Amino acid sequence: MAATLIKGSEISKQIKEELKQKIADLKEKHNVVPGLATVLVGEDEASKVYVGAKEKTCKELGIHSERIDLPADTREEDLLALVEKLNKDPKIHGILVQLPLPKHINGTKVLYAINPDKDVDGFHPVNIGKMMLGEPTFLPCTPHGILELLKRSGTETKGAEVVVVGRSNIVGKPITNMLLQKRGGNATVTICHTGTKDIAAHTRRADILIVAVGKPKAITADMVKDGVVVIDVGVNRLETGLVGDVDFETVKEKAKAITPVPGGVGPMTITMLMSNTVQSAKMHSGIAD
Ligand code: GUN
């Protein structure tokens, strides 16, 4: 059985079209324009690309975007003062401080300084706590995108055996939490990590397998069962090009559906950031969903 492709590039286009409409309605009916501030400290090339892509997507959708570029030697207290200013700015509904920050700045302190009600990254401990409790909050963008991919590809999560490989704070831990919520995925979720004795014994049980380990082709065909749905979060640059954490060519022969790399999970992250920003603008303006 050759797998269906779960194309994040197309699903994200569809979500962006829906957002464009919502943003136009907000402007027309409520005179509200969602606003996102992105803060970049230093000269990290990959971060510049990400921040540039976020700005471009804001423009495309009609979101007000403010980009603040600061030199690499910016003092922590100056960055904290900027965050405080953005916390108070009524035009700004979302604040994103691009990571990684230079080593002399305490990143945790900066992320904790962002008003949780403007934390569209979903990284603030208050929002992580709400997510764990199943309360409405900003969901971190990559796992939020994975939920949308599952939903929009018609993958049933209720009662499914989900196996997550990787326990990062940005992907593994939050997607595990979202999928176990009764009103999230209602799935049975197992999380595997470097301390797991026999990862393959777990992955072979999975109806849905989510992999975010940052190791090229770590999951091979012998580690999955027939008919599995595979979400590959990995982006690894090899001489031959980009590959995921899953050995796509062999696993796709057994899977029912699989995300490609590139064009799978990747395009969803910025799209869900835009969605969180719109959600924040509505919340700040007292507009119900
Ligand atoms: N650096 C890489 N990914 C992200 C992200 O999703 N948010 C922030 N703030 N920084 C990042």
PDB file of C-alpha atoms and ligand atoms in Angstrom:
ATOM      1  CA  MET A   1       0.000   0.000   0.000  1.00  0.00           C
ATOM      2  CA  ALA A   2       1.492   3.355  -1.010  1.00  0.00           C
ATOM      3  CA  ALA A   3       0.683   6.141   1.411  1.00  0.00           C
ATOM      4  CA  THR A   4      -1.417   9.236   0.844  1.00  0.00           C
ATOM      5  CA  LEU A   5       0.645  12.401   1.319  1.00  0.00           C
ATOM      6  CA  ILE A   6      -0.482  14.787   4.054  1.00  0.00           C
ATOM      7  CA  LYS A   7       0.568  18.001   2.336  1.00  0.00           C
ATOM      8  CA  GLY A   8       1.131  20.735   4.879  1.00  0.00           C
ATOM      9  CA  SER A   9       1.919  23.151   2.073  1.00  0.00           C
ATOM     10  CA  GLU A  10      -1.653  22.809   0.745  1.00  0.00           C
ATOM     11  CA  ILE A  11      -3.388  22.585   4.118  1.00  0.00           C
ATOM     12  CA  SER A  12      -1.548  25.717   5.291  1.00  0.00           C
ATOM     13  CA  LYS A  13      -2.685  27.568   2.140  1.00  0.00           C
ATOM     14  CA  GLN A  14      -6.262  26.621   2.948  1.00  0.00           C
ATOM     15  CA  ILE A  15      -5.939  27.818   6.568  1.00  0.00           C
ATOM     16  CA  LYS A  16      -4.351  31.087   5.379  1.00  0.00           C
ATOM     17  CA  GLU A  17      -7.299  31.695   3.049  1.00  0.00           C
ATOM     18  CA  GLU A  18      -9.672  31.191   6.001  1.00  0.00           C
ATOM     19  CA  LEU A  19      -7.571  33.556   8.122  1.00  0.00           C
ATOM     20  CA  LYS A  20      -7.566  36.220   5.390  1.00  0.00           C
ATOM     21  CA  GLN A  21     -11.361  36.186   5.468  1.00  0.00           C
ATOM     22  CA  LYS A  22     -11.475  36.347   9.284  1.00  0.00           C
ATOM     23  CA  ILE A  23      -8.988  39.254   9.292  1.00  0.00           C
ATOM     24  CA  ALA A  24     -11.004  41.145   6.666  1.00  0.00           C
ATOM     25  CA  ASP A  25     -14.190  40.596   8.753  1.00  0.00           C
ATOM     26  CA  LEU A  26     -12.454  41.817  11.925  1.00  0.00           C
ATOM     27  CA  LYS A  27     -11.434  44.998  10.146  1.00  0.00           C
ATOM     28  CA  GLU A  28     -14.797  45.565   8.502  1.00  0.00           C
ATOM     29  CA  LYS A  29     -17.117  44.697  11.397  1.00  0.00           C
ATOM     30  CA  HIS A  30     -15.020  45.688  14.426  1.00  0.00           C
ATOM     31  CA  ASN A  31     -12.259  47.947  13.074  1.00  0.00           C
ATOM     32  CA  VAL A  32      -9.708  45.578  14.621  1.00  0.00           C
ATOM     33  CA  VAL A  33      -6.389  44.792  12.913  1.00  0.00           C
ATOM     34  CA  PRO A  34      -4.408  41.956  14.501  1.00  0.00           C
ATOM     35  CA  GLY A  35      -0.820  43.032  15.290  1.00  0.00           C
ATOM     36  CA  LEU A  36       2.297  40.915  15.722  1.00  0.00           C
ATOM     37  CA  ALA A  37       5.693  42.139  16.963  1.00  0.00           C
ATOM     38  CA  THR A  38       8.733  40.032  16.136  1.00  0.00           C
ATOM     39  CA  VAL A  39      11.981  40.696  17.969  1.00  0.00           C
ATOM     40  CA  LEU A  40      15.279  39.476  16.572  1.00  0.00           C
ATOM     41  CA  VAL A  41      18.477  39.886  18.582  1.00  0.00           C
ATOM     42  CA  GLY A  42      21.751  39.357  16.718  1.00  0.00           C
ATOM     43  CA  GLU A  43      22.710  38.017  13.324  1.00  0.00           C
ATOM     44  CA  ASP A  44      21.741  34.332  13.334  1.00  0.00           C
ATOM     45  CA  GLU A  45      21.136  33.598   9.634  1.00  0.00           C
ATOM     46  CA  ALA A  46      18.423  30.951  10.115  1.00  0.00           C
ATOM     47  CA  SER A  47      16.573  33.263  12.539  1.00  0.00           C
ATOM     48  CA  LYS A  48      16.675  36.087   9.986  1.00  0.00           C
ATOM     49  CA  VAL A  49      15.050  33.778   7.426  1.00  0.00           C
ATOM     50  CA  TYR A  50      12.319  32.719   9.909  1.00  0.00           C
ATOM     51  CA  VAL A  51      11.561  36.285  11.001  1.00  0.00           C
ATOM     52  CA  GLY A  52      11.496  37.445   7.368  1.00  0.00           C
ATOM     53  CA  ALA A  53       9.021  34.666   6.518  1.00  0.00           C
ATOM     54  CA  LYS A  54       6.805  35.655   9.462  1.00  0.00           C
ATOM     55  CA  GLU A  55       6.762  39.293   8.331  1.00  0.00           C
ATOM     56  CA  LYS A  56       5.932  38.301   4.755  1.00  0.00           C
ATOM     57  CA  THR A  57       3.058  36.075   5.879  1.00  0.00           C
ATOM     58  CA  CYS A  58       1.650  38.885   8.064  1.00  0.00           C
ATOM     59  CA  LYS A  59       1.642  41.180   5.037  1.00  0.00           C
ATOM     60  CA  GLU A  60       0.004  38.541   2.854  1.00  0.00           C
ATOM     61  CA  LEU A  61      -2.860  38.088   5.348  1.00  0.00           C
ATOM     62  CA  GLY A  62      -3.394  41.710   6.436  1.00  0.00           C
ATOM     63  CA  ILE A  63      -1.842  41.409   9.899  1.00  0.00           C
ATOM     64  CA  HIS A  64      -0.065  44.535  11.192  1.00  0.00           C
ATOM     65  CA  SER A  65       3.550  43.529  11.705  1.00  0.00           C
ATOM     66  CA  GLU A  66       6.323  45.279  13.616  1.00  0.00           C
ATOM     67  CA  ARG A  67       9.821  43.903  13.330  1.00  0.00           C
ATOM     68  CA  ILE A  68      12.431  44.992  15.852  1.00  0.00           C
ATOM     69  CA  ASP A  69      16.039  44.072  15.045  1.00  0.00           C
ATOM     70  CA  LEU A  70      18.514  44.544  17.892  1.00  0.00           C
ATOM     71  CA  PRO A  71      22.303  44.166  17.884  1.00  0.00           C
ATOM     72  CA  ALA A  72      23.886  40.992  19.296  1.00  0.00           C
ATOM     73  CA  ASP A  73      25.334  42.912  22.261  1.00  0.00           C
ATOM     74  CA  THR A  74      21.913  44.207  23.425  1.00  0.00           C
ATOM     75  CA  ARG A  75      21.703  44.205  27.229  1.00  0.00           C
ATOM     76  CA  GLU A  76      19.177  41.872  28.851  1.00  0.00           C
ATOM     77  CA  GLU A  77      17.553  44.765  30.706  1.00  0.00           C
ATOM     78  CA  ASP A  78      17.030  46.656  27.430  1.00  0.00           C
ATOM     79  CA  LEU A  79      15.344  43.626  25.870  1.00  0.00           C
ATOM     80  CA  LEU A  80      13.149  43.264  28.973  1.00  0.00           C
ATOM     81  CA  ALA A  81      12.216  46.951  28.712  1.00  0.00           C
ATOM     82  CA  LEU A  82      11.230  46.448  25.053  1.00  0.00           C
ATOM     83  CA  VAL A  83       9.056  43.449  25.981  1.00  0.00           C
ATOM     84  CA  GLU A  84       7.393  45.567  28.667  1.00  0.00           C
ATOM     85  CA  LYS A  85       6.695  48.312  26.106  1.00  0.00           C
ATOM     86  CA  LEU A  86       5.163  45.790  23.686  1.00  0.00           C
ATOM     87  CA  ASN A  87       3.101  44.285  26.530  1.00  0.00           C
ATOM     88  CA  LYS A  88       1.458  47.708  26.908  1.00  0.00           C
ATOM     89  CA  ASP A  89       1.090  48.523  23.187  1.00  0.00           C
ATOM     90  CA  PRO A  90      -2.606  48.224  22.205  1.00  0.00           C
ATOM     91  CA  LYS A  91      -1.751  47.734  18.501  1.00  0.00           C
ATOM     92  CA  ILE A  92       0.223  44.591  19.361  1.00  0.00           C
ATOM     93  CA  HIS A  93      -1.694  41.379  20.155  1.00  0.00           C
ATOM     94  CA  GLY A  94       1.197  38.951  19.766  1.00  0.00           C
ATOM     95  CA  ILE A  95       4.856  39.154  20.802  1.00  0.00           C
ATOM     96  CA  LEU A  96       7.420  36.770  19.418  1.00  0.00           C
ATOM     97  CA  VAL A  97      11.015  36.885  20.592  1.00  0.00           C
ATOM     98  CA  GLN A  98      12.948  34.764  18.124  1.00  0.00           C
ATOM     99  CA  LEU A  99      15.061  31.998  19.671  1.00  0.00           C
ATOM    100  CA  PRO A 100      17.919  31.318  20.165  1.00  0.00           C
ATOM    101  CA  LEU A 101      18.947  34.491  22.013  1.00  0.00           C
ATOM    102  CA  PRO A 102      22.631  35.418  22.471  1.00  0.00           C
ATOM    103  CA  LYS A 103      24.274  33.550  25.375  1.00  0.00           C
ATOM    104  CA  HIS A 104      24.559  36.578  27.692  1.00  0.00           C
ATOM    105  CA  ILE A 105      20.758  36.948  27.759  1.00  0.00           C
ATOM    106  CA  ASN A 106      18.655  34.688  29.990  1.00  0.00           C
ATOM    107  CA  GLY A 107      16.071  33.441  27.464  1.00  0.00           C
ATOM    108  CA  THR A 108      13.788  31.990  30.125  1.00  0.00           C
ATOM    109  CA  LYS A 109      13.614  35.345  31.898  1.00  0.00           C
ATOM    110  CA  VAL A 110      12.697  37.080  28.628  1.00  0.00           C
ATOM    111  CA  LEU A 111      10.003  34.547  27.661  1.00  0.00           C
ATOM    112  CA  TYR A 112       8.514  34.763  31.171  1.00  0.00           C
ATOM    113  CA  ALA A 113       8.358  38.575  30.849  1.00  0.00           C
ATOM    114  CA  ILE A 114       5.971  38.387  27.875  1.00  0.00           C
ATOM    115  CA  ASN A 115       2.350  38.986  28.902  1.00  0.00           C
ATOM    116  CA  PRO A 116       0.802  35.473  28.703  1.00  0.00           C
ATOM    117  CA  ASP A 117      -2.174  37.058  26.884  1.00  0.00           C
ATOM    118  CA  LYS A 118       0.212  38.108  24.068  1.00  0.00           C
ATOM    119  CA  ASP A 119       2.305  34.922  24.081  1.00  0.00           C
ATOM    120  CA  VAL A 120       1.332  33.689  20.600  1.00  0.00           C
ATOM    121  CA  ASP A 121       4.278  31.246  20.656  1.00  0.00           C
ATOM    122  CA  GLY A 122       2.573  29.437  23.554  1.00  0.00           C
ATOM    123  CA  PHE A 123       5.896  29.164  25.412  1.00  0.00           C
ATOM    124  CA  HIS A 124       4.965  30.973  28.665  1.00  0.00           C
ATOM    125  CA  PRO A 125       4.586  28.615  31.666  1.00  0.00           C
ATOM    126  CA  VAL A 126       1.108  30.027  32.380  1.00  0.00           C
ATOM    127  CA  ASN A 127      -0.019  28.990  28.893  1.00  0.00           C
ATOM    128  CA  ILE A 128       1.739  25.627  29.095  1.00  0.00           C
ATOM    129  CA  GLY A 129      -0.078  25.047  32.394  1.00  0.00           C
ATOM    130  CA  LYS A 130      -3.432  25.982  30.842  1.00  0.00           C
ATOM    131  CA  MET A 131      -2.752  23.646  27.920  1.00  0.00           C
ATOM    132  CA  MET A 132      -2.052  20.791  30.363  1.00  0.00           C
ATOM    133  CA  LEU A 133      -5.306  21.516  32.179  1.00  0.00           C
ATOM    134  CA  GLY A 134      -7.215  21.559  28.879  1.00  0.00           C
ATOM    135  CA  GLU A 135      -8.167  25.224  29.288  1.00  0.00           C
ATOM    136  CA  PRO A 136      -8.382  27.566  26.277  1.00  0.00           C
ATOM    137  CA  THR A 137      -4.986  29.133  25.573  1.00  0.00           C
ATOM    138  CA  PHE A 138      -2.415  29.733  22.835  1.00  0.00           C
ATOM    139  CA  LEU A 139      -1.169  26.352  21.648  1.00  0.00           C
ATOM    140  CA  PRO A 140       2.517  26.210  20.631  1.00  0.00           C
ATOM    141  CA  CYS A 141       2.633  26.572  16.855  1.00  0.00           C
ATOM    142  CA  THR A 142       4.276  23.357  15.617  1.00  0.00           C
ATOM    143  CA  PRO A 143       2.155  20.932  17.665  1.00  0.00           C
ATOM    144  CA  HIS A 144      -0.900  23.106  16.922  1.00  0.00           C
ATOM    145  CA  GLY A 145      -0.068  22.610  13.234  1.00  0.00           C
ATOM    146  CA  ILE A 146       0.176  18.847  13.749  1.00  0.00           C
ATOM    147  CA  LEU A 147      -3.336  18.813  15.255  1.00  0.00           C
ATOM    148  CA  GLU A 148      -4.634  20.633  12.161  1.00  0.00           C
ATOM    149  CA  LEU A 149      -2.841  18.209   9.826  1.00  0.00           C
ATOM    150  CA  LEU A 150      -4.467  15.256  11.598  1.00  0.00           C
ATOM    151  CA  LYS A 151      -7.877  16.904  11.627  1.00  0.00           C
ATOM    152  CA  ARG A 152      -7.838  18.091   8.029  1.00  0.00           C
ATOM    153  CA  SER A 153      -6.459  14.807   6.669  1.00  0.00           C
ATOM    154  CA  GLY A 154      -9.435  13.033   8.281  1.00  0.00           C
ATOM    155  CA  THR A 155      -7.255  11.061  10.711  1.00  0.00           C
ATOM    156  CA  GLU A 156      -9.321   9.806  13.660  1.00  0.00           C
ATOM    157  CA  THR A 157      -7.473  10.437  16.916  1.00  0.00           C
ATOM    158  CA  LYS A 158     -10.191   9.351  19.363  1.00  0.00           C
ATOM    159  CA  GLY A 159      -9.124   6.056  20.925  1.00  0.00           C
ATOM    160  CA  ALA A 160      -6.078   5.849  18.630  1.00  0.00           C
ATOM    161  CA  GLU A 161      -2.735   4.548  19.841  1.00  0.00           C
ATOM    162  CA  VAL A 162      -0.448   7.529  19.318  1.00  0.00           C
ATOM    163  CA  VAL A 163       3.297   7.163  19.805  1.00  0.00           C
ATOM    164  CA  VAL A 164       5.400  10.331  20.023  1.00  0.00           C
ATOM    165  CA  VAL A 165       9.158   9.946  19.609  1.00  0.00           C
ATOM    166  CA  GLY A 166      11.065  12.858  21.193  1.00  0.00           C
ATOM    167  CA  ARG A 167      10.270  14.789  24.386  1.00  0.00           C
ATOM    168  CA  SER A 168      11.253  18.358  23.480  1.00  0.00           C
ATOM    169  CA  ASN A 169       9.474  21.276  25.139  1.00  0.00           C
ATOM    170  CA  ILE A 170       8.540  22.675  21.711  1.00  0.00           C
ATOM    171  CA  VAL A 171       7.072  19.538  20.086  1.00  0.00           C
ATOM    172  CA  GLY A 172       7.107  16.216  21.962  1.00  0.00           C
ATOM    173  CA  LYS A 173       5.773  17.283  25.358  1.00  0.00           C
ATOM    174  CA  PRO A 174       3.051  19.651  24.065  1.00  0.00           C
ATOM    175  CA  ILE A 175       1.715  17.364  21.304  1.00  0.00           C
ATOM    176  CA  THR A 176       1.485  14.541  23.853  1.00  0.00           C
ATOM    177  CA  ASN A 177      -0.598  16.767  26.094  1.00  0.00           C
ATOM    178  CA  MET A 178      -2.855  18.065  23.350  1.00  0.00           C
ATOM    179  CA  LEU A 179      -3.630  14.605  22.020  1.00  0.00           C
ATOM    180  CA  LEU A 180      -4.502  13.142  25.389  1.00  0.00           C
ATOM    181  CA  GLN A 181      -7.050  15.889  26.193  1.00  0.00           C
ATOM    182  CA  LYS A 182     -10.643  14.716  25.949  1.00  0.00           C
ATOM    183  CA  ARG A 183     -11.458  17.746  23.786  1.00  0.00           C
ATOM    184  CA  GLY A 184      -8.079  17.674  22.021  1.00  0.00           C
ATOM    185  CA  GLY A 185      -7.394  14.246  20.558  1.00  0.00           C
ATOM    186  CA  ASN A 186      -8.860  11.837  23.143  1.00  0.00           C
ATOM    187  CA  ALA A 187      -6.081   9.430  22.180  1.00  0.00           C
ATOM    188  CA  THR A 188      -3.914   7.011  24.160  1.00  0.00           C
ATOM    189  CA  VAL A 189      -0.481   8.566  23.951  1.00  0.00           C
ATOM    190  CA  THR A 190       2.924   7.040  24.620  1.00  0.00           C
ATOM    191  CA  ILE A 191       6.051   9.179  24.589  1.00  0.00           C
ATOM    192  CA  CYS A 192       9.446   7.643  23.748  1.00  0.00           C
ATOM    193  CA  HIS A 193      12.820   9.274  24.385  1.00  0.00           C
ATOM    194  CA  THR A 194      16.503   8.508  24.829  1.00  0.00           C
ATOM    195  CA  GLY A 195      15.744   6.681  28.080  1.00  0.00           C
ATOM    196  CA  THR A 196      13.219   4.323  26.408  1.00  0.00           C
ATOM    197  CA  LYS A 197      14.419   0.681  26.418  1.00  0.00           C
ATOM    198  CA  ASP A 198      12.923  -0.560  23.149  1.00  0.00           C
ATOM    199  CA  ILE A 199      11.598   2.258  20.979  1.00  0.00           C
ATOM    200  CA  ALA A 200      10.627  -0.036  18.090  1.00  0.00           C
ATOM    201  CA  ALA A 201       8.384  -2.110  20.381  1.00  0.00           C
ATOM    202  CA  HIS A 202       6.368   1.066  20.966  1.00  0.00           C
ATOM    203  CA  THR A 203       6.451   2.525  17.442  1.00  0.00           C
ATOM    204  CA  ARG A 204       5.201  -0.798  16.011  1.00  0.00           C
ATOM    205  CA  ARG A 205       2.007  -0.425  18.058  1.00  0.00           C
ATOM    206  CA  ALA A 206       1.268   3.072  16.757  1.00  0.00           C
ATOM    207  CA  ASP A 207      -1.843   3.944  14.738  1.00  0.00           C
ATOM    208  CA  ILE A 208      -0.404   7.476  14.589  1.00  0.00           C
ATOM    209  CA  LEU A 209       3.352   7.994  14.859  1.00  0.00           C
ATOM    210  CA  ILE A 210       4.764  11.472  15.500  1.00  0.00           C
ATOM    211  CA  VAL A 211       8.525  11.837  15.250  1.00  0.00           C
ATOM    212  CA  ALA A 212      10.543  14.866  16.395  1.00  0.00           C
ATOM    213  CA  VAL A 213      14.060  13.774  17.291  1.00  0.00           C
ATOM    214  CA  GLY A 214      16.297  15.703  14.870  1.00  0.00           C
ATOM    215  CA  LYS A 215      18.010  12.544  13.537  1.00  0.00           C
ATOM    216  CA  PRO A 216      17.827  11.789   9.813  1.00  0.00           C
ATOM    217  CA  LYS A 217      15.864   8.632   8.927  1.00  0.00           C
ATOM    218  CA  ALA A 218      15.749   7.454  12.568  1.00  0.00           C
ATOM    219  CA  ILE A 219      12.486   5.580  11.965  1.00  0.00           C
ATOM    220  CA  THR A 220      12.753   2.745   9.447  1.00  0.00           C
ATOM    221  CA  ALA A 221      10.092   0.525   7.850  1.00  0.00           C
ATOM    222  CA  ASP A 222      10.691  -2.372  10.280  1.00  0.00           C
ATOM    223  CA  MET A 223       9.679  -0.030  13.137  1.00  0.00           C
ATOM    224  CA  VAL A 224       6.112   0.679  11.911  1.00  0.00           C
ATOM    225  CA  LYS A 225       2.966  -1.339  11.334  1.00  0.00           C
ATOM    226  CA  ASP A 226       0.933  -1.459   8.138  1.00  0.00           C
ATOM    227  CA  GLY A 227      -1.612   1.338   7.884  1.00  0.00           C
ATOM    228  CA  VAL A 228       0.106   3.769  10.279  1.00  0.00           C
ATOM    229  CA  VAL A 229      -0.322   7.552   9.863  1.00  0.00           C
ATOM    230  CA  VAL A 230       3.108   9.199  10.150  1.00  0.00           C
ATOM    231  CA  ILE A 231       3.823  12.815  11.075  1.00  0.00           C
ATOM    232  CA  ASP A 232       7.496  13.613  10.509  1.00  0.00           C
ATOM    233  CA  VAL A 233       8.577  16.820  12.257  1.00  0.00           C
ATOM    234  CA  GLY A 234      12.287  16.437  11.435  1.00  0.00           C
ATOM    235  CA  VAL A 235      14.151  18.760   9.085  1.00  0.00           C
ATOM    236  CA  ASN A 236      17.710  17.511   8.559  1.00  0.00           C
ATOM    237  CA  ARG A 237      20.014  18.983   5.959  1.00  0.00           C
ATOM    238  CA  LEU A 238      22.083  16.293   4.216  1.00  0.00           C
ATOM    239  CA  GLU A 239      24.338  16.677   1.164  1.00  0.00           C
ATOM    240  CA  THR A 240      21.536  15.053  -0.840  1.00  0.00           C
ATOM    241  CA  GLY A 241      18.963  17.631   0.393  1.00  0.00           C
ATOM    242  CA  LEU A 242      16.420  17.927   3.214  1.00  0.00           C
ATOM    243  CA  VAL A 243      15.254  14.740   4.902  1.00  0.00           C
ATOM    244  CA  GLY A 244      12.997  14.077   7.846  1.00  0.00           C
ATOM    245  CA  ASP A 245      13.433  11.892  10.928  1.00  0.00           C
ATOM    246  CA  VAL A 246      11.590   9.101   9.090  1.00  0.00           C
ATOM    247  CA  ASP A 247      12.996   7.012   6.242  1.00  0.00           C
ATOM    248  CA  PHE A 248      10.295   8.286   3.890  1.00  0.00           C
ATOM    249  CA  GLU A 249      10.960   6.010   0.877  1.00  0.00           C
ATOM    250  CA  THR A 250      10.561   2.729   2.774  1.00  0.00           C
ATOM    251  CA  VAL A 251       8.031   3.804   5.437  1.00  0.00           C
ATOM    252  CA  LYS A 252       5.619   5.219   2.823  1.00  0.00           C
ATOM    253  CA  GLU A 253       5.197   1.686   1.426  1.00  0.00           C
ATOM    254  CA  LYS A 254       3.629   0.563   4.738  1.00  0.00           C
ATOM    255  CA  ALA A 255       1.906   3.766   5.876  1.00  0.00           C
ATOM    256  CA  LYS A 256      -1.681   4.799   5.179  1.00  0.00           C
ATOM    257  CA  ALA A 257      -0.646   8.462   5.179  1.00  0.00           C
ATOM    258  CA  ILE A 258       2.598  10.365   5.741  1.00  0.00           C
ATOM    259  CA  THR A 259       3.849  13.956   5.780  1.00  0.00           C
ATOM    260  CA  PRO A 260       6.618  14.717   3.258  1.00  0.00           C
ATOM    261  CA  VAL A 261       9.771  16.697   4.150  1.00  0.00           C
ATOM    262  CA  PRO A 262       9.804  19.451   3.020  1.00  0.00           C
ATOM    263  CA  GLY A 263       6.153  20.459   2.562  1.00  0.00           C
ATOM    264  CA  GLY A 264       4.674  18.590   5.546  1.00  0.00           C
ATOM    265  CA  VAL A 265       4.783  19.967   9.086  1.00  0.00           C
ATOM    266  CA  GLY A 266       7.150  22.860   8.235  1.00  0.00           C
ATOM    267  CA  PRO A 267       4.705  25.231   6.495  1.00  0.00           C
ATOM    268  CA  MET A 268       2.170  24.802   9.309  1.00  0.00           C
ATOM    269  CA  THR A 269       4.225  26.484  12.040  1.00  0.00           C
ATOM    270  CA  ILE A 270       4.056  30.066  10.728  1.00  0.00           C
ATOM    271  CA  THR A 271       0.426  29.572   9.688  1.00  0.00           C
ATOM    272  CA  MET A 272      -0.533  28.614  13.243  1.00  0.00           C
ATOM    273  CA  LEU A 273       1.400  31.638  14.562  1.00  0.00           C
ATOM    274  CA  MET A 274      -0.866  33.783  12.386  1.00  0.00           C
ATOM    275  CA  SER A 275      -3.910  31.901  13.655  1.00  0.00           C
ATOM    276  CA  ASN A 276      -2.818  32.481  17.285  1.00  0.00           C
ATOM    277  CA  THR A 277      -2.342  36.203  16.535  1.00  0.00           C
ATOM    278  CA  VAL A 278      -5.875  36.467  15.150  1.00  0.00           C
ATOM    279  CA  GLN A 279      -7.183  34.561  18.211  1.00  0.00           C
ATOM    280  CA  SER A 280      -5.345  37.038  20.452  1.00  0.00           C
ATOM    281  CA  ALA A 281      -6.733  40.098  18.634  1.00  0.00           C
ATOM    282  CA  LYS A 282     -10.256  38.742  19.082  1.00  0.00           C
ATOM    283  CA  MET A 283      -9.660  37.962  22.745  1.00  0.00           C
ATOM    284  CA  HIS A 284      -8.191  41.424  23.446  1.00  0.00           C
ATOM    285  CA  SER A 285     -11.147  43.051  21.675  1.00  0.00           C
ATOM    286  CA  GLY A 286     -13.788  40.947  23.457  1.00  0.00           C
ATOM    287  CA  ILE A 287     -14.956  39.295  20.224  1.00  0.00           C
ATOM    288  CA  ALA A 288     -16.266  35.730  20.592  1.00  0.00           C
ATOM    289  CA  ASP A 289     -15.125  32.964  18.240  1.00  0.00           C
TER     290      ASP A 289
HETATM  291  N1  GUN B   1      13.092  29.600  16.849  1.00  0.00           N
HETATM  292  C1  GUN B   1      12.813  28.491  16.116  1.00  0.00           C
HETATM  293  N2  GUN B   1      11.488  28.213  16.142  1.00  0.00           N
HETATM  294  C2  GUN B   1      10.922  29.175  16.904  1.00  0.00           C
HETATM  295  C3  GUN B   1       9.574  29.455  17.290  1.00  0.00           C
HETATM  296  O1  GUN B   1       8.629  28.729  16.953  1.00  0.00           O
HETATM  297  N3  GUN B   1       9.397  30.540  18.068  1.00  0.00           N
HETATM  298  C4  GUN B   1      10.425  31.329  18.476  1.00  0.00           C
HETATM  299  N4  GUN B   1      10.144  32.368  19.250  1.00  0.00           N
HETATM  300  N5  GUN B   1      11.679  31.111  18.138  1.00  0.00           N
HETATM  301  C5  GUN B   1      11.923  30.036  17.358  1.00  0.00           C
END
